[in-house]
Amino acid sequence: MTTDSPPFDSLDTFQPPKFGQSDVVHIGFVLIPQFSFFALACCSEPLRVANRLADKKLFEFTFMSEDGSPVEASNGISFDVHYSMADCPSEYQTVVVVSGFNPLEGCGDTLFSELRRLSANGVSLGCVDTGAHILARAGLLQGQKAIVHWEASSGFQESYPSGQVVPERFMIEENQVSAAGGLSSLDMMLNIIRAAHGQKLATAVAEQLTYTHVQSADDAQRMSLRGRLSTTNRRLIQAVKVMEQHLTAPLSIKQIAEQCETSVRELERLFKNEVGTPPKRYYRRLRLDKARQLLRQTDMTVLEIAISCGFQSAAYFSSAYRQDFGISPSRDRGQSPS
């Protein structure tokens, strides 16, 4: 079934961010070393296309860094900026932090102090991908909702327990815009365009980008388990769901089988046929994947991470980690994925 236009969030619940008094919407993007180039493109390109389709400047956007120097993206491209944060013109009343896999690496004290200055001056601060880590480190998300890329959400919650991680793709409120990164950044910007200049223009921009389905804020960040596992087997999907819900205090395979209303033998057969690995090994890998995220994105000790991921000792955790990833946890700390 086709529709005449992509779906957007309901106007009844949608609240546009604070853009200032200018007829032109000014949005600044703060680029953090190793930021996601794709997320930045998803944020900035819709604004450029909107200006072209309207045949006038509806949006003014600029790029800035901590000190005005070029910033290297995660793909290795060096990106020139227009301003240092201290020199950004006052017209920019919405400023969005764009980061990547290791958000705090390469950030100096000036960055955090400038973010606090902008907040004190009434600027609406937003974030994309893992940018919530940076706003939280600056002390600007205490007790507030935060949207973080799903891969970084565990690390964020461990590092900033007072923050409330929500699973939405993006959030647009009066004092904050934020997105989980990737295509959710595009969804956010299309909704901002719609809020500022109507659905007709937002739909036209989406079509120019050959984007046929604008997702809503509460759509899931990740594929469904059915999609990730490439299976329709109800018991297998339920088993993995139970595993993901019990990473800190692991269940036995017998307990998981009971929750799935099947036998251990049947569960082992399902995992062997559908995913090619025994359930116990699959479960351990889920816990190790979470451990790797915490290792790279938090200051937790190896022992703290081991306990948080259901390993009874640091020695056993290190052995399992080395077996699966070919490197010890201590050496892997701080490394970015290839």
Short mmCIF file of C-alpha atoms in Angstrom, two decimals:
data_model
loop_
_atom_site.label_atom_id
_atom_site.label_comp_id
_atom_site.label_asym_id
_atom_site.label_seq_id
_atom_site.Cartn_x
_atom_site.Cartn_y
_atom_site.Cartn_z
CA MET A 1 0.00 0.00 0.00
CA THR A 2 1.35 3.42 -0.94
CA THR A 3 0.70 6.82 0.57
CA ASP A 4 0.88 10.30 -0.91
CA SER A 5 3.48 11.47 1.59
CA PRO A 6 5.82 10.07 4.23
CA PRO A 7 4.38 9.83 7.76
CA PHE A 8 5.37 12.44 10.31
CA ASP A 9 4.80 12.74 14.04
CA SER A 10 1.37 14.00 15.03
CA LEU A 11 1.03 17.78 15.12
CA ASP A 12 -0.88 17.36 18.37
CA THR A 13 2.20 16.10 20.21
CA PHE A 14 5.04 17.65 18.22
CA GLN A 15 6.84 20.56 19.89
CA PRO A 16 9.40 22.51 17.82
CA PRO A 17 12.71 23.53 19.39
CA LYS A 18 13.62 27.09 20.29
CA PHE A 19 15.01 28.69 17.15
CA GLY A 20 15.18 32.34 18.19
CA GLN A 21 13.37 35.34 16.72
CA SER A 22 14.88 35.35 13.24
CA ASP A 23 12.81 34.39 10.19
CA VAL A 24 15.80 32.27 9.17
CA VAL A 25 16.36 29.23 11.39
CA HIS A 26 19.99 29.17 12.56
CA ILE A 27 21.42 25.80 13.62
CA GLY A 28 25.03 25.25 14.62
CA PHE A 29 26.78 21.88 14.64
CA VAL A 30 29.66 21.25 17.06
CA LEU A 31 31.94 18.59 15.60
CA ILE A 32 33.72 16.30 18.04
CA PRO A 33 36.89 14.44 16.96
CA GLN A 34 35.96 11.16 15.21
CA PHE A 35 32.37 12.34 14.72
CA SER A 36 30.02 10.37 12.47
CA PHE A 37 30.24 11.91 8.99
CA PHE A 38 27.05 10.12 7.98
CA ALA A 39 25.10 11.53 10.93
CA LEU A 40 26.32 15.04 10.09
CA ALA A 41 25.24 14.65 6.45
CA CYS A 42 21.81 13.45 7.60
CA CYS A 43 21.53 16.61 9.73
CA SER A 44 22.82 19.21 7.29
CA GLU A 45 21.80 17.99 3.82
CA PRO A 46 18.02 18.22 4.46
CA LEU A 47 18.48 21.88 5.39
CA ARG A 48 20.40 22.58 2.19
CA VAL A 49 17.74 20.82 0.11
CA ALA A 50 14.97 22.73 1.89
CA ASN A 51 16.62 26.03 0.96
CA ARG A 52 16.96 24.94 -2.67
CA LEU A 53 13.36 23.77 -2.97
CA ALA A 54 12.04 26.94 -1.34
CA ASP A 55 14.34 29.05 -3.54
CA LYS A 56 15.30 31.12 -0.52
CA LYS A 57 17.29 30.76 2.65
CA LEU A 58 15.01 29.25 5.26
CA PHE A 59 17.84 27.66 7.24
CA GLU A 60 21.34 28.88 8.02
CA PHE A 61 23.68 26.25 9.39
CA THR A 62 27.27 26.38 10.40
CA PHE A 63 29.99 24.05 11.67
CA MET A 64 32.22 24.71 14.63
CA SER A 65 34.81 22.96 16.77
CA GLU A 66 36.22 23.46 20.22
CA ASP A 67 39.01 25.80 19.00
CA GLY A 68 38.11 26.46 15.36
CA SER A 69 40.56 23.90 14.00
CA PRO A 70 39.55 21.27 11.41
CA VAL A 71 38.09 18.08 12.87
CA GLU A 72 38.77 14.58 11.63
CA ALA A 73 35.66 12.43 11.14
CA SER A 74 35.51 8.72 11.90
CA ASN A 75 36.06 7.97 8.21
CA GLY A 76 39.38 9.85 8.25
CA ILE A 77 38.18 12.96 6.38
CA SER A 78 39.43 16.25 7.83
CA PHE A 79 36.48 18.64 8.01
CA ASP A 80 36.94 22.42 8.04
CA VAL A 81 34.73 24.44 10.35
CA HIS A 82 33.57 28.06 10.27
CA TYR A 83 34.03 29.03 13.91
CA SER A 84 35.42 28.11 17.26
CA MET A 85 32.67 27.70 19.83
CA ALA A 86 33.66 30.95 21.49
CA ASP A 87 33.29 32.85 18.20
CA CYS A 88 29.97 31.42 17.06
CA PRO A 89 27.52 34.27 16.24
CA SER A 90 24.67 34.85 18.67
CA GLU A 91 22.06 34.15 15.96
CA TYR A 92 22.65 30.46 16.44
CA GLN A 93 20.20 29.69 19.23
CA THR A 94 20.14 25.94 18.54
CA VAL A 95 23.48 24.13 18.75
CA VAL A 96 23.80 20.39 18.17
CA VAL A 97 26.78 18.29 19.30
CA VAL A 98 27.73 15.63 16.73
CA SER A 99 30.04 12.86 17.92
CA GLY A 100 30.88 9.22 17.24
CA PHE A 101 32.04 5.96 18.79
CA ASN A 102 34.45 7.41 21.39
CA PRO A 103 32.70 10.69 22.20
CA LEU A 104 34.97 11.92 25.01
CA GLU A 105 38.27 11.14 23.32
CA GLY A 106 39.96 14.35 22.19
CA CYS A 107 37.58 16.66 24.08
CA GLY A 108 39.24 19.43 26.09
CA ASP A 109 38.04 21.45 29.05
CA THR A 110 37.25 24.37 26.74
CA LEU A 111 34.54 22.35 25.04
CA PHE A 112 32.68 21.69 28.28
CA SER A 113 33.02 25.24 29.55
CA GLU A 114 31.76 26.63 26.22
CA LEU A 115 28.75 24.31 26.31
CA ARG A 116 27.96 25.52 29.83
CA ARG A 117 28.32 29.14 28.66
CA LEU A 118 25.93 28.57 25.74
CA SER A 119 23.41 26.92 28.03
CA ALA A 120 23.62 29.79 30.53
CA ASN A 121 22.97 32.20 27.64
CA GLY A 122 19.74 30.42 26.74
CA VAL A 123 20.97 28.46 23.73
CA SER A 124 19.11 25.20 23.08
CA LEU A 125 21.68 22.41 23.15
CA GLY A 126 21.09 19.19 21.27
CA CYS A 127 23.07 16.09 20.43
CA VAL A 128 23.39 13.38 17.81
CA ASP A 129 24.68 9.79 18.06
CA THR A 130 26.72 9.75 21.32
CA GLY A 131 26.65 13.51 21.92
CA ALA A 132 24.62 13.01 25.09
CA HIS A 133 27.82 11.73 26.73
CA ILE A 134 29.39 15.15 26.15
CA LEU A 135 26.41 17.16 27.40
CA ALA A 136 26.26 14.91 30.47
CA ARG A 137 29.99 15.32 31.15
CA ALA A 138 29.43 19.08 31.00
CA GLY A 139 26.74 18.69 33.68
CA LEU A 140 23.90 19.70 31.36
CA LEU A 141 21.70 16.58 31.43
CA GLN A 142 21.19 16.00 35.13
CA GLY A 143 17.79 14.44 35.67
CA GLN A 144 16.87 14.92 32.00
CA LYS A 145 15.96 12.49 29.25
CA ALA A 146 18.76 11.48 26.94
CA ILE A 147 18.78 9.81 23.55
CA VAL A 148 21.92 7.85 22.75
CA HIS A 149 22.84 5.44 19.96
CA TRP A 150 21.77 1.99 21.16
CA GLU A 151 25.37 0.74 21.17
CA ALA A 152 26.37 3.46 23.63
CA SER A 153 23.29 3.42 25.85
CA SER A 154 24.66 0.92 28.41
CA GLY A 155 27.85 2.94 28.83
CA PHE A 156 25.90 6.15 29.21
CA GLN A 157 23.61 4.74 31.89
CA GLU A 158 26.56 3.32 33.83
CA SER A 159 28.47 6.62 33.66
CA TYR A 160 25.53 8.95 34.32
CA PRO A 161 22.94 7.11 36.45
CA SER A 162 20.99 10.32 37.08
CA GLY A 163 20.24 10.62 33.36
CA GLN A 164 17.25 8.85 31.86
CA VAL A 165 18.09 7.01 28.63
CA VAL A 166 15.01 6.70 26.43
CA PRO A 167 14.90 4.30 23.46
CA GLU A 168 13.35 6.73 20.97
CA ARG A 169 14.99 7.47 17.61
CA PHE A 170 14.92 11.22 18.19
CA MET A 171 13.46 13.86 20.48
CA ILE A 172 12.36 17.39 19.68
CA GLU A 173 11.36 19.55 22.60
CA GLU A 174 11.36 23.26 23.34
CA ASN A 175 14.84 23.24 24.81
CA GLN A 176 16.50 20.27 23.12
CA VAL A 177 16.79 18.34 19.87
CA SER A 178 18.55 14.99 19.85
CA ALA A 179 18.81 11.88 17.72
CA ALA A 180 20.37 8.44 18.01
CA GLY A 181 22.50 8.99 14.92
CA GLY A 182 22.42 7.54 11.42
CA LEU A 183 19.07 7.84 9.68
CA SER A 184 17.33 8.90 12.89
CA SER A 185 19.17 12.22 12.39
CA LEU A 186 17.43 12.56 9.04
CA ASP A 187 14.06 11.80 10.64
CA MET A 188 14.71 14.51 13.21
CA MET A 189 15.67 17.14 10.66
CA LEU A 190 12.67 16.41 8.43
CA ASN A 191 10.41 16.91 11.44
CA ILE A 192 12.20 20.18 12.24
CA ILE A 193 11.63 21.33 8.65
CA ARG A 194 7.99 20.41 8.94
CA ALA A 195 7.64 22.26 12.24
CA ALA A 196 9.20 25.41 10.82
CA HIS A 197 7.75 25.41 7.29
CA GLY A 198 5.03 22.79 6.96
CA GLN A 199 4.61 19.19 5.91
CA LYS A 200 4.55 19.94 2.18
CA LEU A 201 8.14 21.15 2.21
CA ALA A 202 9.29 18.37 4.54
CA THR A 203 7.73 15.76 2.26
CA ALA A 204 9.37 17.35 -0.80
CA VAL A 205 12.77 17.23 0.93
CA ALA A 206 12.26 13.56 1.85
CA GLU A 207 11.39 12.75 -1.75
CA GLN A 208 14.46 14.59 -3.06
CA LEU A 209 16.54 12.36 -0.78
CA THR A 210 14.61 9.29 -2.06
CA TYR A 211 13.55 8.68 1.53
CA THR A 212 10.15 7.05 1.33
CA HIS A 213 9.38 6.36 4.97
CA VAL A 214 10.05 9.01 7.61
CA GLN A 215 10.08 7.19 10.91
CA SER A 216 8.52 8.58 14.05
CA ALA A 217 10.31 9.39 17.28
CA ASP A 218 9.09 6.26 19.04
CA ASP A 219 10.07 3.81 16.31
CA ALA A 220 12.79 1.41 17.42
CA GLN A 221 16.46 2.27 16.93
CA ARG A 222 17.37 -1.34 16.19
CA MET A 223 15.96 -3.94 13.84
CA SER A 224 13.53 -6.36 15.41
CA LEU A 225 14.96 -9.63 16.72
CA ARG A 226 13.12 -11.34 13.90
CA GLY A 227 15.07 -9.23 11.42
CA ARG A 228 18.41 -9.53 13.20
CA LEU A 229 18.15 -13.29 13.55
CA SER A 230 16.55 -13.79 10.11
CA THR A 231 14.03 -16.18 11.60
CA THR A 232 10.35 -16.45 12.36
CA ASN A 233 10.81 -19.09 15.04
CA ARG A 234 8.92 -17.81 18.06
CA ARG A 235 10.88 -19.79 20.64
CA LEU A 236 14.29 -18.74 19.31
CA ILE A 237 13.25 -15.08 19.26
CA GLN A 238 11.92 -15.37 22.81
CA ALA A 239 15.12 -17.07 24.00
CA VAL A 240 17.34 -14.29 22.67
CA LYS A 241 14.98 -11.68 24.14
CA VAL A 242 15.29 -13.33 27.56
CA MET A 243 19.08 -13.43 27.21
CA GLU A 244 19.26 -9.72 26.35
CA GLN A 245 17.13 -8.92 29.39
CA HIS A 246 19.44 -10.86 31.74
CA LEU A 247 23.01 -9.86 30.91
CA THR A 248 24.04 -8.74 34.40
CA ALA A 249 22.61 -11.76 36.24
CA PRO A 250 22.71 -14.56 33.65
CA LEU A 251 20.14 -17.33 33.72
CA SER A 252 20.93 -20.97 33.09
CA ILE A 253 20.02 -22.42 29.70
CA LYS A 254 17.47 -24.57 31.53
CA GLN A 255 15.80 -21.45 32.98
CA ILE A 256 15.74 -19.82 29.55
CA ALA A 257 14.21 -22.95 28.01
CA GLU A 258 11.52 -22.99 30.70
CA GLN A 259 10.61 -19.35 29.98
CA CYS A 260 10.31 -20.28 26.30
CA GLU A 261 8.16 -23.32 27.11
CA THR A 262 10.57 -25.74 25.50
CA SER A 263 13.29 -28.20 26.49
CA VAL A 264 17.03 -27.59 26.73
CA ARG A 265 17.58 -30.13 23.97
CA GLU A 266 15.12 -28.38 21.66
CA LEU A 267 16.65 -24.99 22.41
CA GLU A 268 20.10 -26.29 21.59
CA ARG A 269 18.79 -27.71 18.32
CA LEU A 270 17.17 -24.39 17.43
CA PHE A 271 20.36 -22.40 18.06
CA LYS A 272 22.50 -24.88 16.12
CA ASN A 273 20.19 -24.85 13.10
CA GLU A 274 19.25 -21.15 13.09
CA VAL A 275 22.35 -19.27 14.32
CA GLY A 276 25.07 -21.90 14.09
CA THR A 277 26.24 -21.77 17.71
CA PRO A 278 25.10 -23.35 21.00
CA PRO A 279 22.85 -21.16 23.20
CA LYS A 280 25.44 -21.01 26.00
CA ARG A 281 28.10 -19.65 23.61
CA TYR A 282 25.64 -17.23 22.01
CA TYR A 283 24.61 -15.95 25.45
CA ARG A 284 28.23 -15.44 26.49
CA ARG A 285 28.92 -13.47 23.32
CA LEU A 286 26.02 -11.13 24.07
CA ARG A 287 27.55 -10.41 27.48
CA LEU A 288 31.00 -9.93 25.98
CA ASP A 289 29.65 -7.51 23.38
CA LYS A 290 28.11 -5.44 26.16
CA ALA A 291 31.40 -5.60 28.07
CA ARG A 292 33.28 -4.29 25.04
CA GLN A 293 30.92 -1.34 24.79
CA LEU A 294 31.40 -0.50 28.47
CA LEU A 295 35.15 -0.96 28.18
CA ARG A 296 35.44 1.53 25.36
CA GLN A 297 32.84 4.04 26.48
CA THR A 298 33.18 4.26 30.28
CA ASP A 299 35.81 4.64 32.97
CA MET A 300 34.66 1.48 34.76
CA THR A 301 37.41 -0.91 35.87
CA VAL A 302 37.78 -4.31 34.23
CA LEU A 303 36.44 -5.95 37.38
CA GLU A 304 33.41 -3.65 37.48
CA ILE A 305 32.67 -4.40 33.84
CA ALA A 306 33.08 -8.14 34.41
CA ILE A 307 30.56 -8.08 37.27
CA SER A 308 28.17 -5.84 35.32
CA CYS A 309 28.15 -8.37 32.48
CA GLY A 310 27.63 -11.43 34.63
CA PHE A 311 31.18 -12.79 34.95
CA GLN A 312 32.14 -14.01 38.41
CA SER A 313 35.82 -13.07 38.20
CA ALA A 314 38.05 -10.71 36.25
CA ALA A 315 40.32 -13.64 35.33
CA TYR A 316 37.52 -15.65 33.72
CA PHE A 317 36.20 -12.53 32.01
CA SER A 318 39.63 -11.70 30.57
CA SER A 319 40.09 -15.24 29.33
CA ALA A 320 36.69 -15.28 27.60
CA TYR A 321 37.28 -11.81 26.18
CA ARG A 322 40.64 -12.81 24.70
CA GLN A 323 39.15 -15.99 23.27
CA ASP A 324 36.37 -14.14 21.42
CA PHE A 325 38.11 -10.89 20.44
CA GLY A 326 41.75 -11.96 20.24
CA ILE A 327 42.88 -9.22 22.59
CA SER A 328 42.84 -8.66 26.35
CA PRO A 329 40.34 -6.20 27.84
CA SER A 330 43.09 -3.89 29.08
CA ARG A 331 44.68 -3.64 25.62
CA ASP A 332 41.34 -3.23 23.89
CA ARG A 333 40.37 -0.29 26.09
CA GLY A 334 40.23 2.95 24.13
CA GLN A 335 40.59 1.33 20.73
CA SER A 336 38.07 2.23 18.03
CA PRO A 337 36.52 -0.36 15.75
CA SER A 338 38.21 -0.79 12.38
#
